Coordinates of C-alpha atoms in Angstrom, one line a residue:
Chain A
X1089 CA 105.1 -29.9 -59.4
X1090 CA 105.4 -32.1 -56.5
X1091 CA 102.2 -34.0 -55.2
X1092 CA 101.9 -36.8 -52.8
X1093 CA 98.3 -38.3 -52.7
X1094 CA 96.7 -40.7 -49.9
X1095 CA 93.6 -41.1 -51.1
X1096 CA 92.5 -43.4 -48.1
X1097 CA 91.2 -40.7 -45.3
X1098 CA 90.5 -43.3 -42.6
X1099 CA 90.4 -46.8 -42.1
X1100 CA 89.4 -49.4 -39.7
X1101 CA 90.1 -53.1 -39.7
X1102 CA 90.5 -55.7 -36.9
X1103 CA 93.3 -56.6 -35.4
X1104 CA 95.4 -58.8 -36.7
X1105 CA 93.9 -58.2 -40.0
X1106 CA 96.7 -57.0 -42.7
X1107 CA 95.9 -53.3 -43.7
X1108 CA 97.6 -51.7 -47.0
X1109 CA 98.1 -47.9 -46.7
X1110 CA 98.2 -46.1 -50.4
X1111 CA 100.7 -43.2 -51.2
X1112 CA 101.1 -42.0 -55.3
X1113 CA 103.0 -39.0 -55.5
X1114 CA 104.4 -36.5 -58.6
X1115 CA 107.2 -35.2 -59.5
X1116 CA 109.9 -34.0 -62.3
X1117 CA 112.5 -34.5 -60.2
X1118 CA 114.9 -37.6 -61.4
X1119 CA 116.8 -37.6 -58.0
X1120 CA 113.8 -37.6 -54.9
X1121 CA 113.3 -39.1 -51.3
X1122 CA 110.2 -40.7 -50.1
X1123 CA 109.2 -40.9 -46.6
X1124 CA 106.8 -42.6 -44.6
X1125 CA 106.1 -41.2 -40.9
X1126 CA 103.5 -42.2 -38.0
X1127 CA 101.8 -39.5 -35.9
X1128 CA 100.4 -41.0 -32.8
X1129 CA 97.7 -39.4 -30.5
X1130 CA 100.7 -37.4 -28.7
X1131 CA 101.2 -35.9 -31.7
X1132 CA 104.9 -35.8 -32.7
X1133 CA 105.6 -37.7 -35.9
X1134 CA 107.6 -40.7 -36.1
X1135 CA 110.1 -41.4 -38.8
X1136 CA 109.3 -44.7 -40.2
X1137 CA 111.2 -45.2 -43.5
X1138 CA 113.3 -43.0 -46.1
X1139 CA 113.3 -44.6 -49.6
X1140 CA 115.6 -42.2 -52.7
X1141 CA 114.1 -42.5 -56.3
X1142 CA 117.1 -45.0 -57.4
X1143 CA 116.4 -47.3 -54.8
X1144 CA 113.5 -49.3 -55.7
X1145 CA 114.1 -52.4 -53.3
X1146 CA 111.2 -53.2 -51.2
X1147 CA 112.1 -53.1 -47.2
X1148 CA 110.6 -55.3 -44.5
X1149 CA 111.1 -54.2 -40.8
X1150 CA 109.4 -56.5 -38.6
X1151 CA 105.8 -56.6 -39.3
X1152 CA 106.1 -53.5 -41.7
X1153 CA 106.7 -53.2 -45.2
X1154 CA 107.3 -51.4 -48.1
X1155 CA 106.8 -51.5 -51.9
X1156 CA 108.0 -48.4 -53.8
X1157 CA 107.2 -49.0 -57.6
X1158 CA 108.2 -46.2 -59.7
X1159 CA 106.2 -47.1 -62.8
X1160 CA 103.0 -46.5 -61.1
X1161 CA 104.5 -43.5 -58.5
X1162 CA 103.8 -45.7 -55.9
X1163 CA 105.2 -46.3 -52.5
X1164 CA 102.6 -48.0 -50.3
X1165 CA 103.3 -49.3 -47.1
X1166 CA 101.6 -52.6 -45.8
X1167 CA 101.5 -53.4 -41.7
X1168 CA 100.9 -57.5 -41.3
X1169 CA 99.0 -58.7 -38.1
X1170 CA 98.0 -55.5 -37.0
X1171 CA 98.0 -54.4 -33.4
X1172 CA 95.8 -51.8 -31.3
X1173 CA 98.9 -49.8 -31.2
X1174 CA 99.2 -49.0 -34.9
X1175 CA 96.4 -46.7 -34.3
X1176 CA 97.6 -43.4 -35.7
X1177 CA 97.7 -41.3 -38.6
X1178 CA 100.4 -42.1 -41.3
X1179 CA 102.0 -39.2 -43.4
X1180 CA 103.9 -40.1 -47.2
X1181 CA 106.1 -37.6 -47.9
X1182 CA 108.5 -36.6 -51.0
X1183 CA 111.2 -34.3 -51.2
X1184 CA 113.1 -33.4 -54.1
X1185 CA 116.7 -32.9 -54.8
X1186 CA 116.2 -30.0 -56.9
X1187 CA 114.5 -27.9 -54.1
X1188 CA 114.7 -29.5 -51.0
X1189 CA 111.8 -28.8 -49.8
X1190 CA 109.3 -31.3 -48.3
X1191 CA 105.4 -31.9 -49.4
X1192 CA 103.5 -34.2 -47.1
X1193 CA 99.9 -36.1 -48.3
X1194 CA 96.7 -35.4 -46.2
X1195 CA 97.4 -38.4 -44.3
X1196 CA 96.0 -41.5 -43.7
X1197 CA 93.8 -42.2 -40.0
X1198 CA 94.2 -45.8 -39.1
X1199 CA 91.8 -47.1 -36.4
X1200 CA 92.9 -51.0 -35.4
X1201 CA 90.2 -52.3 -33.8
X1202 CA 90.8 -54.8 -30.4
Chain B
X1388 CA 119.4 -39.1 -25.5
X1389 CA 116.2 -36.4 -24.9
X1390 CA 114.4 -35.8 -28.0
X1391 CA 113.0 -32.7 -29.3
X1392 CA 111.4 -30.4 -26.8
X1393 CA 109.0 -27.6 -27.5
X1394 CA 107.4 -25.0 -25.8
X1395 CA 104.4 -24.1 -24.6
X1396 CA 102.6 -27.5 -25.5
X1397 CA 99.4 -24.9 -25.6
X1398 CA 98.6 -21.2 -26.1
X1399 CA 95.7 -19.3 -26.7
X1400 CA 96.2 -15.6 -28.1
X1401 CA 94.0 -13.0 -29.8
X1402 CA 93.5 -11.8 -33.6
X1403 CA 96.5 -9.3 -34.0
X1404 CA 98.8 -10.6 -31.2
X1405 CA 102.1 -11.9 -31.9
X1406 CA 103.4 -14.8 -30.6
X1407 CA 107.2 -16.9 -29.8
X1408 CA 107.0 -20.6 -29.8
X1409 CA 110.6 -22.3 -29.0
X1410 CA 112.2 -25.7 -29.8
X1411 CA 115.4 -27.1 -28.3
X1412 CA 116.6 -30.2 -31.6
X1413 CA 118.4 -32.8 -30.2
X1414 CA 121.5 -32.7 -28.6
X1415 CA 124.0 -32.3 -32.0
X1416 CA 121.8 -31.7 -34.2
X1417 CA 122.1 -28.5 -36.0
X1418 CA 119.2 -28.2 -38.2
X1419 CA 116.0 -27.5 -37.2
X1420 CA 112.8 -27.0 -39.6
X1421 CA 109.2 -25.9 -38.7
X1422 CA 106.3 -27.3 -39.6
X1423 CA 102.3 -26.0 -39.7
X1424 CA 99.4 -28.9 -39.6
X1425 CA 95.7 -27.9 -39.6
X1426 CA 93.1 -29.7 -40.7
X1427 CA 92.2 -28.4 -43.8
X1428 CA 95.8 -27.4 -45.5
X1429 CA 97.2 -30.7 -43.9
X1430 CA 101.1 -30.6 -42.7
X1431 CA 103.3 -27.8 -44.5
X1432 CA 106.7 -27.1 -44.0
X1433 CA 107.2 -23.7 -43.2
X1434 CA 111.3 -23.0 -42.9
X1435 CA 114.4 -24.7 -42.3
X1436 CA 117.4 -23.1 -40.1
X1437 CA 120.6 -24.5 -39.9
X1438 CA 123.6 -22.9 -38.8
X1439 CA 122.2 -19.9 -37.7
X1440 CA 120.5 -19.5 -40.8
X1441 CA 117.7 -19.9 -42.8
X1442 CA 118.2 -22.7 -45.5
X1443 CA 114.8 -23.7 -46.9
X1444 CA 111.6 -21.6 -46.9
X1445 CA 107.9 -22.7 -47.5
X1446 CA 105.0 -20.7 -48.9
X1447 CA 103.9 -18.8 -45.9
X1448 CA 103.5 -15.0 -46.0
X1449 CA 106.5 -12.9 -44.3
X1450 CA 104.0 -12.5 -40.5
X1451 CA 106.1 -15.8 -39.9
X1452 CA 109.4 -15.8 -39.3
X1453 CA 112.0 -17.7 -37.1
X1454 CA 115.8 -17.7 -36.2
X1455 CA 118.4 -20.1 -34.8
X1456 CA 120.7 -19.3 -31.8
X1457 CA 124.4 -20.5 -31.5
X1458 CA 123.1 -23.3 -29.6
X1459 CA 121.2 -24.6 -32.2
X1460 CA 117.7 -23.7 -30.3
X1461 CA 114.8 -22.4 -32.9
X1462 CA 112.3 -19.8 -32.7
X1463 CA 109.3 -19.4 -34.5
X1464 CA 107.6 -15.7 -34.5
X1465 CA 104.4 -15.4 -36.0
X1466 CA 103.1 -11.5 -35.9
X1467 CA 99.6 -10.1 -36.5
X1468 CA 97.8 -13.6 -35.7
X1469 CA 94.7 -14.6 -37.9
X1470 CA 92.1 -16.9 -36.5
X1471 CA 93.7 -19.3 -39.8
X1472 CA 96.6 -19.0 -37.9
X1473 CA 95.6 -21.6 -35.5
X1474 CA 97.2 -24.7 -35.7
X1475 CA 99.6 -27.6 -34.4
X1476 CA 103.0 -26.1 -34.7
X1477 CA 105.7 -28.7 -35.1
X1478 CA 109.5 -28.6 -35.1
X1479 CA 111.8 -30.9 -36.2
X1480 CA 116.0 -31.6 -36.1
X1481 CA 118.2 -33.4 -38.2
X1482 CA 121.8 -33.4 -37.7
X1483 CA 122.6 -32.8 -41.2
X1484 CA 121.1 -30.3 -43.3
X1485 CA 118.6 -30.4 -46.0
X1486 CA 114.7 -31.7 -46.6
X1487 CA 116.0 -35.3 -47.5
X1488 CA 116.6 -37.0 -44.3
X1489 CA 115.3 -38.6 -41.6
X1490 CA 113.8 -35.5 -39.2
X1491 CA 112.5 -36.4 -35.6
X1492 CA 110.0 -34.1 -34.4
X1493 CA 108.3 -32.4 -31.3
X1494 CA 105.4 -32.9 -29.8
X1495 CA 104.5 -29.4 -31.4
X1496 CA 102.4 -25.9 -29.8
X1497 CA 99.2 -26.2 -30.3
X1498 CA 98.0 -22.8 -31.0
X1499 CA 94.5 -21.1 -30.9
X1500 CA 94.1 -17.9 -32.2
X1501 CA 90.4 -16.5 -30.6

């Protein structure tokens, strides 16, 4: 069955401090999508990142990055020189092929702190 | 382009009322999927519509229900309201169908069920 975990519930660090957000997820599925997306304060959620289960490069996009490992289920997603603005919550996600349907994780709160 | 627009931002209804929430996607987009986030079940998808019809279906019982005009505009009905039933209700489009791609969401309804 599919699973995505976050284990982290909340975390605080400085700014400008590196922060590493954890998402392991399950599934049965050879053909999947991974996602990563930000909800801010005004509450709609912001696409971040799509990854498929064949694609296994890591990404960088500015100060973000990603490292999708699929030998440990692992897609975690690191933000260098945090800001004030990162503040939000961060969802993984996975959908499978098979059933195209999407399961979030609980979510990770981020608080940067100025 | 506008984004995703729902509506009301806010409602407040009583145990065994029913209630319409509405979301215009973006402009071309044709599919358009419904979310449910609380805080204890976390964010769960609750249908997809596309094309005037419904694609993709989560695990809610059958008190929620939704359709899709010819315009690509969504509705979400949810009948008999529970106090459970209070939630952030968010929508999201994509311009191709399917759970696997990248979906840009609305600010959501919140909803309070009293």
């Amino acid at each position: 069955a599919q699973k995505v975990t976050q284990a982290q519930t909340e975390i605080s660090v400085v700014e400008k401090e590196d922060v590493t957000l954890d998402c392991v997820y399950e599934t049965r599925d050879t053909t999947y999508y991974l996602f990563w997306y930000k909800q801010p304060p005004s509450g709609e959620l912001v696409f971040l990142i799509r990854r498929n289960s064949f694609d296994e490069q890591n990404e960088i996009s500015g100060r973000y990055s990603w490292n999708f490992q699929k030998s440990t289920s692992s897609f975690n997603f690191t933000i260098t020189a945090s800001q004030v603005v990162d503040s939000a919550v961060y969802f993984c996600a996975l959908s499978e092929d098979r059933d195209d349907k999407i399961i979030f994780g609980k979510g990770t709160r981020l608080h940067i702190l100025p | 382009k506008a984004g995703v627009t729902q509506t009301p931002r806010y409602l407040i209804k009583t145990r065994g009322q029913q209630v319409t929430l509405s979301c215009s996607p973006i402009s071309g987009h044709r599919s358009v999927s419904w979310y449910q986030q609380t805080p204890g079940q976390g964010l769960q998808f609750l249908f997809e519509y596309f094309s005037e019809t419904q694609r993709n279906k989560g695990n809610f019982p059958g008190r929620f229900s939704g359709r899709q005009f010819s315009n690509s505009r969504s509705e979400m009905n949810v009948s008999t309201l529970e106090l459970g039933d209070s939630a952030l209700y968010l929508c999201a489009s994509s311009s191709v169908q399917g759970m696997n791609t990248e979906a840009f969401f609305g600010q959501g309804t919140r909803l309070t069920v009293v």
